Coordinates of C-alpha atoms in Angstrom, one line a residue:
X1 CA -8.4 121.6 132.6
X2 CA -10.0 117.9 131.4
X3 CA -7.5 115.2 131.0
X4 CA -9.2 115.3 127.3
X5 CA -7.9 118.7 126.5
X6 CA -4.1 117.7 127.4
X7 CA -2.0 118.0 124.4
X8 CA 1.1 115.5 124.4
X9 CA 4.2 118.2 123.4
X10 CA 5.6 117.3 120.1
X11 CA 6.0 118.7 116.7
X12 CA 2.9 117.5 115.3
X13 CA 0.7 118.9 118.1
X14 CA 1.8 122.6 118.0
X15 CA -1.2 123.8 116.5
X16 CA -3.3 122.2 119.1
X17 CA -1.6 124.3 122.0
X18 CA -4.0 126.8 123.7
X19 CA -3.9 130.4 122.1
X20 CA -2.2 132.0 125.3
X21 CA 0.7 129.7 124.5
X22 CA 3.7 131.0 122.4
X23 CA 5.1 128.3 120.2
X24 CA 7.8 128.4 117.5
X25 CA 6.9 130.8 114.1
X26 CA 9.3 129.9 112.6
X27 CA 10.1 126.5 110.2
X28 CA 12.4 124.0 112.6
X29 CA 13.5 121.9 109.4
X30 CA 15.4 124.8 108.6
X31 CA 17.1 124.9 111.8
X32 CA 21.1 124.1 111.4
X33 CA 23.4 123.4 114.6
X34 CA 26.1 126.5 115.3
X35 CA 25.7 126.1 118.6
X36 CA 26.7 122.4 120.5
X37 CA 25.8 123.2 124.3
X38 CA 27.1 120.4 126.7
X39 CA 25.0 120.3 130.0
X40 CA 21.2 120.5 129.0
X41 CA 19.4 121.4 132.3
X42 CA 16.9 124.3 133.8
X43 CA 19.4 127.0 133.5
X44 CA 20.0 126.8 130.0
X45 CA 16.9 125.9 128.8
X46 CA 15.5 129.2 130.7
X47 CA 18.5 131.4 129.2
X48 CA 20.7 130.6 126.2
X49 CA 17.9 128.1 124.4
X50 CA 15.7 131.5 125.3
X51 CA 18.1 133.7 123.4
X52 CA 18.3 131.7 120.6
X53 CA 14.8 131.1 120.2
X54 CA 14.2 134.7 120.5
X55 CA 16.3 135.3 117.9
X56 CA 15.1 132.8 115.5
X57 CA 12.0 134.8 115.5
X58 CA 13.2 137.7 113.9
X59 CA 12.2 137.3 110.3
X60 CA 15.7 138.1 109.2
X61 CA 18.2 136.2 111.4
X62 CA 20.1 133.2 110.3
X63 CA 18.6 129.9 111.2
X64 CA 21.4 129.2 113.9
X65 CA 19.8 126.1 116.5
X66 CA 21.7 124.3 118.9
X67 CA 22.6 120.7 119.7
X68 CA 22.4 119.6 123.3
X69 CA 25.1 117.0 124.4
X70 CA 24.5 115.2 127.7
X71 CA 27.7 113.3 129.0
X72 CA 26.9 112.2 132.3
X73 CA 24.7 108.7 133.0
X74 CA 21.7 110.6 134.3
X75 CA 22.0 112.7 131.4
X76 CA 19.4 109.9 130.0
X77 CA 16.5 111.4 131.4
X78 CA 16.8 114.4 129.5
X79 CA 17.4 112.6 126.4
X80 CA 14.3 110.5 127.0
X81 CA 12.0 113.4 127.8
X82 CA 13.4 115.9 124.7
X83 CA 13.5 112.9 121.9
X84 CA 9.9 112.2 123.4
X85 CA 8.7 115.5 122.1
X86 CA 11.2 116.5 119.3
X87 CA 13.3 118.4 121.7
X88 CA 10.5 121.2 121.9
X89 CA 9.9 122.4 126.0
X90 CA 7.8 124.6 128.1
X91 CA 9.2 127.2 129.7
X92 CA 6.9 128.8 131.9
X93 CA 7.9 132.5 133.1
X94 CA 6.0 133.1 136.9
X95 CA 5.7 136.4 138.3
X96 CA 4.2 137.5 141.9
X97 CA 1.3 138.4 139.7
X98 CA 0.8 136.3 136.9
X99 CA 2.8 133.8 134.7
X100 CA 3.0 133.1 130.8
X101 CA 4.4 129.7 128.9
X102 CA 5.6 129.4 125.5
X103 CA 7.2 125.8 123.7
X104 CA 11.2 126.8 122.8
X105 CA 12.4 125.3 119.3
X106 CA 15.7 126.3 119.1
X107 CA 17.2 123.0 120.0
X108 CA 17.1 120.6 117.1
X109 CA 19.0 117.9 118.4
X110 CA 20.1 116.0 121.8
X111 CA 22.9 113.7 121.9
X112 CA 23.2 111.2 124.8
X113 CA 27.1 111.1 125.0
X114 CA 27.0 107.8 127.3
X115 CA 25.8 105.5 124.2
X116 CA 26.7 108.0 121.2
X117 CA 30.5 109.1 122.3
X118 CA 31.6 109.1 118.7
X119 CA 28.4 111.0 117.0
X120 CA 28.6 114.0 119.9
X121 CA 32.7 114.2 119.1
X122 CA 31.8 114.4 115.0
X123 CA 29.0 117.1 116.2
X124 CA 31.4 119.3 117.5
X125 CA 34.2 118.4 115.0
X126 CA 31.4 119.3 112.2
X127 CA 32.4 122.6 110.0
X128 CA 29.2 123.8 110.7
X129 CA 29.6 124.2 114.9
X130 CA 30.9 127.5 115.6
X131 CA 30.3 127.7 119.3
X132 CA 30.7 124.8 122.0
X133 CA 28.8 126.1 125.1
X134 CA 28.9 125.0 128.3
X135 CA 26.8 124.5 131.3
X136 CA 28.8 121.8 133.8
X137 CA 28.4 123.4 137.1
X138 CA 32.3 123.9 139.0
X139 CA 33.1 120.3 139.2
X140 CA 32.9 120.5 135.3
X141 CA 36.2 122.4 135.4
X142 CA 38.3 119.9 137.7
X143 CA 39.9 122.7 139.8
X144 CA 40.6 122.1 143.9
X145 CA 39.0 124.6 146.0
X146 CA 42.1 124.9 148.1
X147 CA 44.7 125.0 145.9
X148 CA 43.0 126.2 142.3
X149 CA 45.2 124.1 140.4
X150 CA 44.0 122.2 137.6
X151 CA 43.3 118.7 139.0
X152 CA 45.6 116.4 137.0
X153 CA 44.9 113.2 139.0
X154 CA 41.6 112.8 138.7
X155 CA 40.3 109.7 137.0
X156 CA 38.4 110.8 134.1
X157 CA 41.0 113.2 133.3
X158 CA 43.7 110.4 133.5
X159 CA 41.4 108.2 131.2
X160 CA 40.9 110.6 129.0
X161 CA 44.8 111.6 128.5
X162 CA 45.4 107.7 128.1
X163 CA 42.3 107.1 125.8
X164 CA 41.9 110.6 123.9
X165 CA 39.6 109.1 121.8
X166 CA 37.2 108.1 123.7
X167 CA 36.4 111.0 126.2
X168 CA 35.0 111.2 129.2
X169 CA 35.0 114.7 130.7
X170 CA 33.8 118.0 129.3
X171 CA 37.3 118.6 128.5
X172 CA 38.0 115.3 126.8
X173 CA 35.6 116.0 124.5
X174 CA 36.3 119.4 123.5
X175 CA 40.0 118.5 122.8
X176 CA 38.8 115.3 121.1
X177 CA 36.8 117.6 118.8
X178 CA 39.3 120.2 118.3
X179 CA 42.0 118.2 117.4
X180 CA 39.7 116.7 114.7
X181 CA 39.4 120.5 113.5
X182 CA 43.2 120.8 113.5
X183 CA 44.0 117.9 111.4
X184 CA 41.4 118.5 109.3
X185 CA 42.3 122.5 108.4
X186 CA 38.7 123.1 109.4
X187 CA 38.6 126.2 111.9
X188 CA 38.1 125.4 115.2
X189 CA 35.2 126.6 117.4
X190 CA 34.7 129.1 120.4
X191 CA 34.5 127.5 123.8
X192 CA 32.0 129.6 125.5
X193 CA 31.2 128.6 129.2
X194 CA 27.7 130.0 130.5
X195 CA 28.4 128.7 134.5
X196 CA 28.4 131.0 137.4
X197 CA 32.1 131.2 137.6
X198 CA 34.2 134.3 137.9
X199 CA 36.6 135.0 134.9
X200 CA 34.4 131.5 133.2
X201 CA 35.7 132.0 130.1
X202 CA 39.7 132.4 131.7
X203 CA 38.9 129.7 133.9
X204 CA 38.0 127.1 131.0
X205 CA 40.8 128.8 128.9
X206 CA 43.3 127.6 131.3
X207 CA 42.2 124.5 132.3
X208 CA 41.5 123.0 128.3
X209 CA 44.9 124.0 127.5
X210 CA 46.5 122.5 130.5
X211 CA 44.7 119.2 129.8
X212 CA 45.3 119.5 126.3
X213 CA 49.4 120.4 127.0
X214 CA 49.0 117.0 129.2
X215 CA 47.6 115.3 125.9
X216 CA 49.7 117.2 122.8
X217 CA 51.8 120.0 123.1
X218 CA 51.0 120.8 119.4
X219 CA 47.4 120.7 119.9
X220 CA 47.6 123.0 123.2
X221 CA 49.6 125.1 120.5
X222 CA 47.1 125.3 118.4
X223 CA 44.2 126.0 120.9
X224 CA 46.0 128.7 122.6
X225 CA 46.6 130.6 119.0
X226 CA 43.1 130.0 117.6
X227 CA 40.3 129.6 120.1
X228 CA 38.8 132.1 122.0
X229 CA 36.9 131.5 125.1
X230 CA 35.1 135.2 125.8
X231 CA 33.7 135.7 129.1
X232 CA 29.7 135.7 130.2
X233 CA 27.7 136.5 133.0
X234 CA 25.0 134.9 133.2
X235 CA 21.3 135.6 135.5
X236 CA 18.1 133.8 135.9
X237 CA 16.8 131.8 139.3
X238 CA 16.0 128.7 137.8
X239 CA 15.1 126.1 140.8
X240 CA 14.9 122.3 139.6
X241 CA 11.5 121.2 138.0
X242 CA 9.3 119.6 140.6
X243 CA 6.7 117.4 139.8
X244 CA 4.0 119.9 141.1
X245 CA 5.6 122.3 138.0
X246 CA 4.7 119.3 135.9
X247 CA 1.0 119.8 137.1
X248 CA 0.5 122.6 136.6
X249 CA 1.7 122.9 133.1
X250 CA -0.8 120.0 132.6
X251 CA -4.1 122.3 134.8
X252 CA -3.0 125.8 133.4
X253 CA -1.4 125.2 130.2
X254 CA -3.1 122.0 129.1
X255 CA 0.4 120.7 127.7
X256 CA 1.7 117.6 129.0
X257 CA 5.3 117.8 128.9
X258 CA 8.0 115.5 130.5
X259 CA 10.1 117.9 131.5
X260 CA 9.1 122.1 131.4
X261 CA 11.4 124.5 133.3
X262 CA 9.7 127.0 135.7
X263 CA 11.9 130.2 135.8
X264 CA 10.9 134.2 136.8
X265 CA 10.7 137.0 134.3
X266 CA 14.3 138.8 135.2
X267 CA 16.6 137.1 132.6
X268 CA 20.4 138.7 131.7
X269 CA 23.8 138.0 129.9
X270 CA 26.2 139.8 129.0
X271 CA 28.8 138.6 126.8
X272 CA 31.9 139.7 125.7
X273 CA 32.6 140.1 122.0
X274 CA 34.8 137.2 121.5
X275 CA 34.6 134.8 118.4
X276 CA 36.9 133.1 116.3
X277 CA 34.2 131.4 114.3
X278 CA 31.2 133.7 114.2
X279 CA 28.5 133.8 116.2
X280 CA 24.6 134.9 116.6
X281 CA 23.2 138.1 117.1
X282 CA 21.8 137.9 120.4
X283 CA 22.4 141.5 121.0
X284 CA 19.3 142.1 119.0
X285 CA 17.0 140.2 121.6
X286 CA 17.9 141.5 124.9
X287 CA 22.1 139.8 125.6
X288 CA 24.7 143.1 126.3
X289 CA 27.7 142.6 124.1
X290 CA 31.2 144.1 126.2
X291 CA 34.4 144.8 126.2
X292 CA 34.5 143.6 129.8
X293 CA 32.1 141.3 131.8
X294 CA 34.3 141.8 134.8
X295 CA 32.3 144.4 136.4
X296 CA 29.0 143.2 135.9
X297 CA 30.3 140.3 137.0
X298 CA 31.4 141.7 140.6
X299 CA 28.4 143.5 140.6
X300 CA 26.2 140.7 140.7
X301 CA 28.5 138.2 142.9
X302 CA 28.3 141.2 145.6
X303 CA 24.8 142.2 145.8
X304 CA 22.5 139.5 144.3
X305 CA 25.1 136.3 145.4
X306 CA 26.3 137.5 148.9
X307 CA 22.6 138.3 149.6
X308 CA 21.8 135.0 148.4
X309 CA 24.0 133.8 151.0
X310 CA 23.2 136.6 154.1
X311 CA 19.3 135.2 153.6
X312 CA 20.1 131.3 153.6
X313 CA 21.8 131.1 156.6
X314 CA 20.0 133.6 158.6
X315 CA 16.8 132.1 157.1
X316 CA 18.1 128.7 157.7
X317 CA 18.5 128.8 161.2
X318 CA 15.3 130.8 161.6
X319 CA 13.6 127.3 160.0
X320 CA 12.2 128.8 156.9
X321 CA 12.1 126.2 153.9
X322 CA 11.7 128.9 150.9
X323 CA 14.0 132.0 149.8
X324 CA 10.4 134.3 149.1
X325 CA 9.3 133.3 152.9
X326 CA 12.3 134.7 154.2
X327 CA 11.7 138.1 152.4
X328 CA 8.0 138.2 153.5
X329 CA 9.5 138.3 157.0
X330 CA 9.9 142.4 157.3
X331 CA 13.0 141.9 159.8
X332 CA 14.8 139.6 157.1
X333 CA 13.9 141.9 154.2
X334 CA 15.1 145.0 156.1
X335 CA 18.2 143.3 156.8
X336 CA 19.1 142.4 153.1
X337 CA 18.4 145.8 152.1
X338 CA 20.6 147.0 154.6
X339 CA 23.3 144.3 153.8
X340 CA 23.4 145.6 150.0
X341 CA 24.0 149.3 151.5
X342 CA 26.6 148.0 153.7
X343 CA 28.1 146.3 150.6
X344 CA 27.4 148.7 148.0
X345 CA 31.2 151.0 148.3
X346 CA 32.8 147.9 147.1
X347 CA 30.1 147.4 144.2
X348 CA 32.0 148.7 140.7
X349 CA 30.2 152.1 138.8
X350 CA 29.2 150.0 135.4
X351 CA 28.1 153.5 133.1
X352 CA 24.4 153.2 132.2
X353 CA 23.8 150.9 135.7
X354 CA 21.5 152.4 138.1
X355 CA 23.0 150.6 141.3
X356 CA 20.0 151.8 143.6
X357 CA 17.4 150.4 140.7
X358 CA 19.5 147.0 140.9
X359 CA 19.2 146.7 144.2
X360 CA 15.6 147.4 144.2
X361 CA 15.0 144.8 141.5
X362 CA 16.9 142.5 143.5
X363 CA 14.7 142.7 146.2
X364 CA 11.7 142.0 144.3
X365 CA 13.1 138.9 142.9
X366 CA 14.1 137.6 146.5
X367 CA 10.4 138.1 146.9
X368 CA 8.8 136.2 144.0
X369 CA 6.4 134.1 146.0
X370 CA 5.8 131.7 143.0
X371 CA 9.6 130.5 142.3
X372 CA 9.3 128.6 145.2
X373 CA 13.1 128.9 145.2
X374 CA 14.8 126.4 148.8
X375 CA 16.9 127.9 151.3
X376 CA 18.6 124.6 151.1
X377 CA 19.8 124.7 147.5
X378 CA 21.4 128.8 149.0
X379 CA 22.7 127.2 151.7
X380 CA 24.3 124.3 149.8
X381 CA 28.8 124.2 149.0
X382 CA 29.3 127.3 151.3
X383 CA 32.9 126.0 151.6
X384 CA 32.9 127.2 147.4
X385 CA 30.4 129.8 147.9
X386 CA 31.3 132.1 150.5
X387 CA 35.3 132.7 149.6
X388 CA 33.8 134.2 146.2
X389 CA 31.2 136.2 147.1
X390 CA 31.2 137.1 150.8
X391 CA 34.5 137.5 151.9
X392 CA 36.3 139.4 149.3
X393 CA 33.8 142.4 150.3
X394 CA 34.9 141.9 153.9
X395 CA 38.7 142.5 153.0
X396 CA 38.2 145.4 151.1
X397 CA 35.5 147.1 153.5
X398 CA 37.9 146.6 156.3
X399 CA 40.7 147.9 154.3
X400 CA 38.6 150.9 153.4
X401 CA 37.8 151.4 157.2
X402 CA 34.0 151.4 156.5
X403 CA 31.9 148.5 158.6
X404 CA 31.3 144.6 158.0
X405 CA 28.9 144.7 161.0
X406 CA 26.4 143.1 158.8
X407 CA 29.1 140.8 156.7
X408 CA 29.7 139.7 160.5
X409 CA 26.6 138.4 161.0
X410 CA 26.7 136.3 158.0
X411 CA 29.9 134.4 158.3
X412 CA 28.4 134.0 162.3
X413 CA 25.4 132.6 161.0
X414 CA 27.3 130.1 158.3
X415 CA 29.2 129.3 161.6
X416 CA 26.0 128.6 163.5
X417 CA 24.5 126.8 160.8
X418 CA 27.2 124.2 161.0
X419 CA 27.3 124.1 164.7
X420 CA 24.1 123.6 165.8
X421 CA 23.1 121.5 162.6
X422 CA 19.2 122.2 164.0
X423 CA 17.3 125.0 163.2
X424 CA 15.5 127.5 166.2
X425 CA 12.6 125.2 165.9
X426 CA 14.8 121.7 166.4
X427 CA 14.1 121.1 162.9
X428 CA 17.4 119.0 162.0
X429 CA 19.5 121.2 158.6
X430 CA 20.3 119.4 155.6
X431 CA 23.8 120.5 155.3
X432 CA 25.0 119.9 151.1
X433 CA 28.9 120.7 151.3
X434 CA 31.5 118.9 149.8
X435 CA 33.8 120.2 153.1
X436 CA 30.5 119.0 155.4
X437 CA 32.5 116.7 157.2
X438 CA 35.6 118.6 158.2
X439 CA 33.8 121.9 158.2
X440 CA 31.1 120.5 161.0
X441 CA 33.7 119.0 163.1
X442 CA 35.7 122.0 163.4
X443 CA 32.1 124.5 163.8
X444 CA 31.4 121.7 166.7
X445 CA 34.6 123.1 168.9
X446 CA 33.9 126.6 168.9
X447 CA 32.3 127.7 172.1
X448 CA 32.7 131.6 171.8
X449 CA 35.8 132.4 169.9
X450 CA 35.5 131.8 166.3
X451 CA 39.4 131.7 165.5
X452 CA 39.0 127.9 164.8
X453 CA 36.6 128.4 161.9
X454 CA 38.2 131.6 160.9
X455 CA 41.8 129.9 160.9
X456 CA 40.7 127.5 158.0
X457 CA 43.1 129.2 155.2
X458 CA 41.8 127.3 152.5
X459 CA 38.3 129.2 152.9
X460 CA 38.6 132.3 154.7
X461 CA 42.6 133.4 153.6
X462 CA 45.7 133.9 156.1
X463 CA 44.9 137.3 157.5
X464 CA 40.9 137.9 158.9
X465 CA 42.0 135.4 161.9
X466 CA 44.0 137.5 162.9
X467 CA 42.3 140.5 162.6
X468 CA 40.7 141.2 165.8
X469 CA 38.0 143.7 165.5
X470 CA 36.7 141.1 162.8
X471 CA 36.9 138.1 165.2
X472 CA 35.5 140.5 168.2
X473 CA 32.1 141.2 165.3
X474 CA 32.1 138.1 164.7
X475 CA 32.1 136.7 168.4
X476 CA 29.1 139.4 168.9
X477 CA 27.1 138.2 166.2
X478 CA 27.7 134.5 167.2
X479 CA 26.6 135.3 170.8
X480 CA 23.7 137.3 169.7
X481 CA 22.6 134.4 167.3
X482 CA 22.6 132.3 170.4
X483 CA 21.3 133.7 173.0
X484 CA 18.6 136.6 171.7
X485 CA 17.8 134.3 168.0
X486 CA 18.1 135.3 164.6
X487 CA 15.2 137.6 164.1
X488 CA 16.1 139.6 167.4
X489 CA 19.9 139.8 166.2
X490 CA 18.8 140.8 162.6
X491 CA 16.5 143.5 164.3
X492 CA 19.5 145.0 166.3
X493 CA 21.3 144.8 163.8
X494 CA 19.5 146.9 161.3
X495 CA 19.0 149.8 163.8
X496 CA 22.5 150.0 164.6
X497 CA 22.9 150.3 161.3
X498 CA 20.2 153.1 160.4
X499 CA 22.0 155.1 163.5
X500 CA 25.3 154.7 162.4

């Protein structure tokens, strides 16, 4: 496309999109803010923005937009690039076929808590916010990986219990702004956290009224009887804008836009039906409203997140950079079909779920050759990773008395990866883990036996190291790894597994 025929994104220049490009139809001034969403990145500008937007396009719905708050110092250059273009974004949608973009409206505001502190407090303290949302990744939450308490010492947590009016944290704000509610009669909001965390809502639950028992035990009172904090799940591979995605939104799309996100077509939440304060429809545009997001949450950490995890190190230490290259390779793709049947008697029965049909679509997400999804980013905080969605499936198979052959080979292969810290080509691994240190140092010692790994509590529990068929599959897979490579040792490993 000719630099001429570049539209800049902003309000003004909607009309001068290309036809093939969805933009808003509906009148933005009319917008109000129910929704305040703290931690404005790809994710949830590919999924809850979506929603909303979604729904602001049915003719009838309330005109509920959102607010984005950023509160960490690089948080600035998402406030540049939204104020830049009236907060409006690409969001282009790439299958293994083809690939649509459309501009999303539904925020009408971002906030840039760093410089405006007091005006992102008074946003949430506002009568009209009913939800405070929250995407902060698991350091958001200040819990230890070892311990899961509530981490009480840390510093923005201790400045924020000594200045409580001027915040910090997540959680500074939100019991800032609550408190402000309180003592104002207004009714507070819900706390709804969209991260990839077990139990998300429980786990924010717990920790806000901990820090806010720290702060006032009247306000933790008051929390604890009048806020709800329902659960979500939450699905979309989002990988990090690139600047190539930047290009090409400028060549295909002929919209020049600071800061698009790239995302596939799959897209799913469901939410459990817990408000205090009212919320929008989004069961009318795709989002599953439950009782219980528990076992749609197990489903997912067990099939799509351990598989995440069985390709990254296997496809690691084979030395390929992308998650779809992996999945072209027939031997890795046969063995992450075979690791979801291995895995599958431990999967819940959710009524209305076709298992086999998840599965399937799974596998053709793995495979999405446009996503351009890093083995690196899979690979990345196994130390937080694995305990959640690879192990617990291990305990309860081998309680069951049903195999973990292929379970065996993935904690070998995390072990490898460590180890070696090259791939099978000498490439050298970038290993992201806030463990790294410790975790590489121990992986170094082990020669055959794996107990020195597998005796780390804190990650893989008091009993598997001393469980010694597990130690004996893991030792095979190890050796196997080593000596025969990973697409040999997948290979075996598959047939064994059709015979058995």
């Amino acid at each position: 496309m000719s630099e001429s025929s570049v539209v800049k994104l902003n309000a003004a220049n909607l009309t001068k999109l290309p036809a093939t490009v969805q933009v808003p139809a509906y009148d933005r001034s009319h917008l109000f803010a129910g929704t305040v969403h703290i931690g404005v990145g790809g994710f949830h500008r590919a999924h809850q923005a979506l929603y909303l937007d979604e729904l602001l396009h049915q003719p009838d719905a309330p005109r509920w937009g959102e607010c984005g708050v950023g509160l960490l110092k690089s948080d600035s250059r998402m406030r540049d690039a939204l104020r830049g273009q009236d907060c409006l974004y690409t969001l282009v949608e790439r299958g293994a076929a083809t690939q649509t973009a459309r501009v999303i409206g539904s925020m009408v505001e971002f906030l840039y808590a760093p410089d405006e502190r007091e005006a992102a407090i008074e946003k949430m303290a506002a009568e009209q916010t009913r939800i405070v949302s929250l995407t902060i990744t698991e350091g958001g939450y200040f819990i230890n990986d070892a311990t899961g308490a509530f981490t009480v010492d840390h510093p923005e947590i201790e400045h924020d219990i000594e200045y409580p009016t001027q915040p910090v944290s997540s959680l500074g704000y939100l019991a800032e702004a609550l408190d402000r509610r309180r003592r104002r009669g207004l009714k507070p909001f819900t706390v709804m956290s969209c991260d990839n965390l077990q139990g998300n809502g429980h786990v924010i639950k717990r920790v806000l009224l901990e820090f806010a028992g720290l702060r006032d035990p009247e306000l933790q009172r008051w929390i604890a009887e009048n806020v709800t904090f329902p659960n979500s799940m939450v699905d979309r591979i989002t990988p990090g804008t690139k600047p190539a995605d930047i290009e090409s939104v400028r060549d295909r799309f002929g919209i020049d836009d600071a800061w698009p996100v790239v995302t596939e077509p799959f897209l799913q939440w469901v939410i459990e039906d817990e408000f205090c304060n009212g919320r929008p429809q989004w069961e009318r545009v795709g989002a599953q409203i439950v009782a219980d997001v528990a076992p749609y949450e197990l489903m997912k950490m067990r099939l799509l997140n351990a598989s995440h995890m069985a390709m990254a190190y296997t496809g690691a230490l084979a030395g390929y950079p992308l998650v779809h290259e992996v999945m072209q390779d027939e031997v890795f793709a046969q063995f992450i079909a075979a690791f979801m049947e291995e895995v599958t008697p431990v999967v819940p029965k959710i009524p209305g779920v076709d298992v086999n049909e998840y599965k399937m679509t799974l596998m053709q997400r793995f495979a999405n050759p446009t996503i351009n999804d890093q083995v690196t980013r899979l690979c990345s905080e196994g130390t937080a990773k694995n305990p959640k969605w690879v192990l617990p499936s291990i305990t309860e198979l081998i309680a069951m008395g049903r195999s973990v052959d292929l379970l065996s080979v993935v904690i070998a292969a995390w072990i490898q990866y460590l180890k070696m810290g090259v791939d099978e080509l000498g490439k050298p691994l970038d290993i992201i883990d806030a463990r790294a240190a410790e975790l590489i140092a121990v992986a170094k010692t082990v020669d055959r036996d794996p107990r020195p790994m597998l005796a780390i509590e804190s990650i893989f529990g008091p009993e598997l190291v001393h469980n010694a068929p597990f130690v004996e599959q893991v030792t095979r897979a190890m050796e196997s790894l080593a000596q025969r490579g990973t697409a040999a040792t997948l290979s075996a490993y598959v047939a064994k597994s059709r015979r058995s």
